[in-house]
Amino acid sequence: MSAVDVIPLARPVIGDRERELVDEVLRSRQLSLGPTVTKFEQMWADRLGTKHAVACSSGTAGLHCCLHALGIGPGDEVITSSFSFVASANVILYTGATPVFADVDPLTFNMDPAAVEAAITPRTKAILIVDIFGYPAEVPALIEIAERHGLGIVEDACQSIDGDYNGKKLGTFGHPAVYGFYANKQLTTAEGGVILTDSDELYTQLKSLTNQGRSDDGAWLVHSRLGFNYRLSDVHAAIGIAQIERLDWMQDARARIAGMYQERMASIDGVTPMYEGPQRRSWFVYAPRLDADLDRDRIIGRLEAEGVSAKPYLPCIHLQPYYREAHGHAPGELPITEAISASTIALPFFCEMTDDQVDRVCQAMERAIKAERGA
Ligand SMILES: Cc1ncc(COP(=O)(O)O)c(C=O)c1O
């Protein structure tokens, strides 16, 4: 099979508008700390109805700043999900605190509030909520738990761009939420992120933390706290503005492709389509589950032999080599997370996927499973 026939897992939409806006920034010579970043932030705040948006160099950077602003540090524990990208726990380690993993709900794949509550100890300082695969976590229940125990909250909505819970946008619940803009996301700036908050105080702190701890009055080279260089450049923000302009179209396109997949996958024996519950999913990946008797690696091999990219997704964080070796985690700690993680498979999913490509993926999946089961 030639390379052109391979259907990739993800592929950003990049068009003339991105090129035009990037070119404008390059011509302006204001490549960083310029008006394009400010405009990008304002567009997010306007779109989501949050009071503030702080652009940053990555989702990871945004999450790290939020934990730092909450004063999380050595000796503290932060509860999060292991069914997430490694950054959700790494940012806790960056502060010197310890990530404590709560098991997830078998349908939504998000943290089970009862498991979160059971994981609270006298050292717990915060909950880092993750909205995995674009499906919102049980945000109100988690807020209630946090309030009862006096804990802070940071929300990792990196996979849930434009997400909401019961129509209320993430970032408007009284705690900060972070989106990530890596190239496989619903919207990309190549690398980048944004922190959403309604708090004036947190906004001032985050603006400073992302910009080397610069003093709150923006005074020239006066640094009033220990900060980071987590700035987003104006070049990246220019790509982001073009992407926000077409975000509705991109979200609709993803939802349409997901709809086609859902229908087809439901008819394939051995596959459980993605969960559709009471909340709206901001479609990030298409990752159905395979029945436990199927060997996922062999299925992936068969798909790839037909030019269909596929990956085991997501690996649990607590079973990553670093987390086992440096932090003593081992299989068996989180039975639901581990079972989900062993059976979900990411398939090609991007806005400009054609109906024929979706059909090719589904046919390849059907053939792979039949071949595995010797039918
Ligand atoms: C759930 C989750 N959290 C955090 C991140 C980190 O975002 P970034 O890659 O922008 O640092 C990602 C990125 O893929 C993610 O999926």
XYZ file of C-alpha atoms and ligand atoms in Angstrom:
391
model
C 0.000 0.000 0.000
C 1.483 3.378 -0.953
C 1.773 6.185 1.595
C -0.954 8.248 -0.116
C -3.514 5.564 0.673
C -2.937 5.663 4.414
C -5.759 7.312 6.356
C -4.099 9.256 9.177
C -5.406 9.366 12.738
C -5.709 13.144 12.763
C -5.230 15.993 10.320
C -5.708 19.704 11.044
C -7.641 21.984 8.668
C -5.223 24.665 7.481
C -6.321 27.076 4.769
C -5.729 30.469 3.181
C -7.112 32.319 6.211
C -4.449 30.839 8.529
C -1.751 31.785 6.002
C -3.167 35.310 5.610
C -3.297 36.013 9.349
C 0.132 34.497 10.018
C 1.518 36.610 7.180
C -0.047 39.743 8.731
C 1.705 39.042 12.016
C 5.014 38.369 10.288
C 4.728 41.624 8.354
C 3.823 43.545 11.523
C 7.059 42.353 13.184
C 5.104 42.000 16.471
C 5.733 38.335 16.933
C 5.068 38.094 20.656
C 3.270 40.076 23.395
C 1.386 41.790 20.575
C -2.245 42.563 19.743
C -2.959 39.239 18.008
C -2.669 37.286 21.270
C -4.937 39.821 22.984
C -7.485 39.448 20.199
C -7.285 35.640 20.412
C -7.945 35.791 24.159
C -10.873 38.156 23.691
C -12.395 35.883 21.048
C -12.367 32.974 23.508
C -13.874 35.003 26.342
C -16.589 36.327 23.990
C -17.355 32.922 22.545
C -17.653 31.137 25.881
C -19.031 33.967 27.951
C -16.166 33.772 30.436
C -14.885 36.966 31.963
C -11.291 36.186 31.040
C -9.133 34.007 28.801
C -5.363 33.698 29.189
C -3.469 32.296 26.211
C -0.499 30.066 27.008
C 2.092 27.983 25.204
C 0.358 24.622 25.773
C -2.431 22.946 27.686
C 0.218 21.542 30.006
C 1.544 25.030 30.726
C -1.974 26.285 31.471
C -2.684 23.458 33.912
C 0.663 23.937 35.635
C -0.023 27.661 36.110
C -3.465 26.975 37.574
C -2.096 24.523 40.167
C 0.716 26.944 40.963
C -1.808 29.770 41.434
C -3.767 27.573 43.868
C -0.598 27.260 45.937
C -0.259 23.492 45.458
C 3.179 22.287 46.554
C 5.285 19.568 48.185
C 3.382 17.408 50.673
C 0.018 18.079 48.985
C -2.107 15.554 47.150
C -4.209 16.302 44.072
C -6.840 13.831 42.893
C -7.080 13.220 39.170
C -7.850 10.586 36.546
C -5.367 8.049 35.247
C -7.488 7.667 32.119
C -5.977 10.779 30.592
C -2.955 12.058 28.734
C 0.150 11.981 30.928
C 0.190 15.793 31.286
C -2.835 15.683 33.642
C -0.658 14.045 36.297
C 2.727 15.474 35.290
C 1.553 19.008 36.099
C 0.840 17.859 39.662
C 4.354 16.428 39.955
C 5.827 19.704 38.602
C 4.491 21.459 41.720
C 6.089 18.877 44.023
C 2.664 17.491 44.984
C 1.503 13.880 44.561
C -1.128 12.792 42.025
C -3.720 10.443 43.535
C -5.739 8.574 40.952
C -9.484 7.997 41.316
C -11.118 5.285 39.243
C -13.503 6.247 36.448
C -17.088 5.632 35.445
C -17.350 2.717 32.966
C -19.620 4.692 30.600
C -18.299 8.250 30.567
C -14.645 7.249 31.261
C -14.478 10.315 33.555
C -13.730 10.235 37.286
C -16.419 8.645 39.406
C -17.341 11.241 42.081
C -17.673 8.483 44.715
C -14.126 7.306 43.937
C -12.890 10.892 44.186
C -14.475 11.333 47.593
C -13.007 8.020 48.781
C -9.527 9.179 47.721
C -9.574 12.314 49.901
C -7.045 12.368 52.755
C -5.948 15.139 55.142
C -3.246 16.003 52.553
C -5.642 16.480 49.651
C -5.597 20.079 48.422
C -7.342 19.956 45.052
C -9.173 17.969 42.406
C -7.907 18.109 38.837
C -11.008 17.269 36.803
C -10.471 15.775 33.327
C -13.140 15.860 30.585
C -11.869 12.910 28.607
C -12.618 12.340 24.916
C -14.612 15.606 24.951
C -17.317 14.304 27.300
C -17.757 16.540 30.370
C -17.024 15.099 33.792
C -19.627 15.269 36.572
C -18.620 18.858 37.255
C -21.460 19.878 39.666
C -20.990 16.730 41.808
C -17.229 17.269 41.934
C -17.676 20.932 42.885
C -19.987 19.866 45.700
C -17.375 17.399 47.008
C -14.609 19.991 46.731
C -16.668 22.589 48.615
C -17.535 20.161 51.388
C -13.860 19.274 51.887
C -12.410 22.747 51.253
C -10.508 21.718 48.103
C -9.484 23.718 45.041
C -10.430 22.677 41.503
C -8.658 22.919 38.162
C -10.334 21.508 35.074
C -8.391 19.832 32.291
C -10.720 20.451 29.366
C -7.845 20.081 26.868
C -9.854 17.468 24.942
C -13.174 19.255 25.426
C -12.802 22.466 23.450
C -16.052 24.440 23.448
C -17.445 21.977 26.009
C -20.259 22.517 28.469
C -22.178 20.728 31.210
C -25.956 21.098 30.927
C -25.332 23.984 28.543
C -23.081 25.837 31.007
C -19.683 26.376 29.443
C -16.573 24.903 31.046
C -14.659 27.801 32.577
C -17.797 29.444 34.006
C -18.192 27.188 37.050
C -16.024 29.245 39.400
C -12.788 27.321 38.850
C -10.357 27.631 35.923
C -10.634 25.331 32.900
C -7.888 24.775 30.328
C -8.138 23.959 26.610
C -5.229 22.534 24.595
C -4.487 23.356 20.971
C -2.029 20.675 19.872
C -2.424 19.758 16.204
C -4.786 16.808 16.769
C -7.318 18.891 18.721
C -10.705 20.216 17.541
C -8.905 23.552 17.008
C -5.169 24.038 16.734
C -2.502 26.689 17.086
C 0.184 24.006 16.391
C 1.049 24.179 20.102
C -0.863 26.281 22.585
C -3.613 26.526 25.128
C -5.974 28.874 26.891
C -7.081 29.186 30.514
C -10.675 30.283 31.074
C -11.714 31.982 34.297
C -14.328 34.340 35.677
C -12.086 35.457 38.535
C -10.364 38.862 38.203
C -7.826 37.920 40.855
C -6.874 34.624 39.213
C -6.701 36.320 35.822
C -4.166 38.864 37.077
C -2.098 36.102 38.651
C -2.222 33.875 35.548
C -1.251 36.712 33.198
C 1.791 37.262 35.357
C 2.656 33.566 35.835
C 2.600 32.877 32.095
C 4.882 35.883 31.522
C 7.829 35.309 33.865
C 6.032 36.614 36.948
C 5.843 40.129 35.561
C 4.375 42.597 38.081
C 0.634 43.048 37.924
C 0.874 46.623 36.665
C 2.923 45.294 33.730
C 5.925 47.434 34.701
C 8.950 46.931 32.460
C 11.188 44.136 33.718
C 9.755 44.122 37.210
C 9.030 40.562 38.351
C 6.948 40.291 41.479
C 6.631 36.490 41.662
C 8.371 33.408 40.293
C 6.800 32.883 36.887
C 7.367 30.896 33.727
C 7.787 31.608 30.046
C 4.484 30.069 29.047
C 3.536 32.757 26.535
C 1.734 31.988 23.289
C 3.315 33.830 20.364
C 1.309 36.101 18.077
C 2.203 33.794 15.186
C 0.457 30.904 16.916
C -2.435 33.138 17.971
C -2.927 34.136 14.309
C -3.473 30.490 13.380
C -5.872 30.249 16.322
C -7.963 33.226 15.205
C -8.458 31.690 11.769
C -9.407 28.433 13.498
C -11.951 30.074 15.833
C -13.538 31.698 12.784
C -14.281 28.238 11.419
C -14.786 26.427 14.727
C -18.549 25.930 14.339
C -18.011 24.343 10.961
C -15.186 22.136 12.292
C -17.248 20.985 15.292
C -20.221 20.199 13.052
C -18.012 18.280 10.634
C -16.566 16.195 13.476
C -20.028 15.495 14.870
C -21.239 14.389 11.443
C -18.329 11.985 10.985
C -18.789 10.687 14.532
C -22.460 10.083 13.743
C -21.535 7.970 10.712
C -19.018 5.994 12.759
C -21.493 5.442 15.612
C -24.076 3.954 13.307
C -21.643 1.676 11.507
C -19.757 0.536 14.599
C -23.017 -0.383 16.352
C -23.565 -3.024 13.676
C -20.113 -4.614 14.033
C -20.055 -7.537 16.425
C -17.205 -7.078 18.916
C -17.278 -3.259 18.968
C -19.017 -0.941 21.449
C -19.500 2.533 19.951
C -18.665 5.597 22.021
C -21.022 6.501 24.862
C -23.793 8.958 24.095
C -25.281 10.214 27.348
C -27.183 13.221 28.607
C -24.291 15.603 27.949
C -23.083 16.974 24.639
C -19.728 15.557 23.567
C -17.239 17.920 21.931
C -15.930 15.284 19.501
C -12.169 14.956 19.899
C -11.305 11.354 19.031
C -13.210 8.408 17.712
C -12.233 5.611 20.096
C -14.732 2.762 20.432
C -14.154 -0.300 22.664
C -13.275 -3.784 21.502
C -14.683 -6.850 23.256
C -12.289 -8.319 25.826
C -11.696 -11.508 23.783
C -10.204 -9.504 20.903
C -6.449 -8.881 20.766
C -6.263 -5.122 20.208
C -2.648 -5.091 19.002
C -3.436 -7.684 16.361
C -6.528 -5.752 15.266
C -4.392 -2.621 14.961
C -1.870 -4.585 12.888
C -4.635 -5.758 10.552
C -6.058 -2.221 10.194
C -2.648 -0.764 9.483
C -1.986 -3.416 6.853
C -5.028 -1.980 5.059
C -3.782 1.613 5.353
C -6.001 2.516 8.300
C -4.090 4.199 11.123
C -5.079 3.035 14.600
C -3.593 3.285 18.092
C -4.212 1.885 21.570
C -5.692 4.956 23.247
C -5.488 5.941 26.024
C -2.757 4.166 27.998
C -3.332 4.672 31.761
C -1.047 7.234 33.331
C -0.319 5.174 36.441
C 1.033 2.296 34.328
C 3.434 4.457 32.318
C 7.034 3.280 32.886
C 7.966 6.474 34.742
C 4.977 6.263 37.089
C 5.708 2.593 37.861
C 9.428 3.085 38.372
C 9.564 6.429 40.170
C 6.209 6.361 41.970
C 5.604 2.655 42.608
C 2.331 2.271 40.713
C 1.307 -1.187 39.518
C -1.498 -2.965 37.652
C -4.627 -3.689 39.674
C -4.878 -0.267 41.353
C -7.689 1.027 39.144
C -9.701 -1.882 37.723
C -12.183 0.144 35.644
C -9.586 2.531 34.229
C -7.328 -0.405 33.341
C -10.110 -2.385 31.636
C -11.185 0.623 29.550
C -7.618 1.511 28.691
C -6.957 -2.061 27.500
C -9.895 -2.054 25.094
C -10.278 1.413 23.505
C -8.853 1.958 20.043
C -8.402 5.334 18.330
C -9.406 5.359 14.673
C -8.873 8.028 11.992
C -10.932 11.084 12.889
C -10.679 14.566 11.391
C -12.951 17.237 9.874
C -12.128 16.600 6.261
C -12.584 12.823 6.374
C -14.650 11.690 3.438
C -17.602 9.311 3.649
C -15.497 6.844 1.647
C -12.719 7.000 4.206
C -15.148 6.340 7.063
C -16.496 3.432 5.050
C -12.984 2.077 4.472
C -12.215 2.212 8.203
C -15.462 0.447 9.120
C -15.006 -2.248 6.503
C -11.423 -2.823 7.610
C -12.586 -3.122 11.219
C -15.246 -5.629 10.298
C -12.738 -7.731 8.322
C -10.138 -7.533 11.102
C -12.556 -8.787 13.740
C -13.901 -11.559 11.511
C -10.365 -12.674 10.750
C -9.462 -12.659 14.455
C -12.482 -14.723 15.340
C -11.777 -17.117 12.492
C -15.178 -16.468 10.886
C -6.380 15.445 28.556
C -5.183 16.259 28.185
N -4.591 17.005 29.112
C -3.521 17.768 28.831
C -2.988 17.801 27.568
C -1.775 18.629 27.335
O -1.928 19.569 26.341
P -0.660 20.080 25.504
O -0.230 18.967 24.619
O -1.205 21.262 24.778
O 0.366 20.461 26.498
C -3.563 17.046 26.550
C -3.010 17.069 25.198
O -3.143 16.202 24.402
C -4.686 16.234 26.861
O -5.258 15.458 25.938
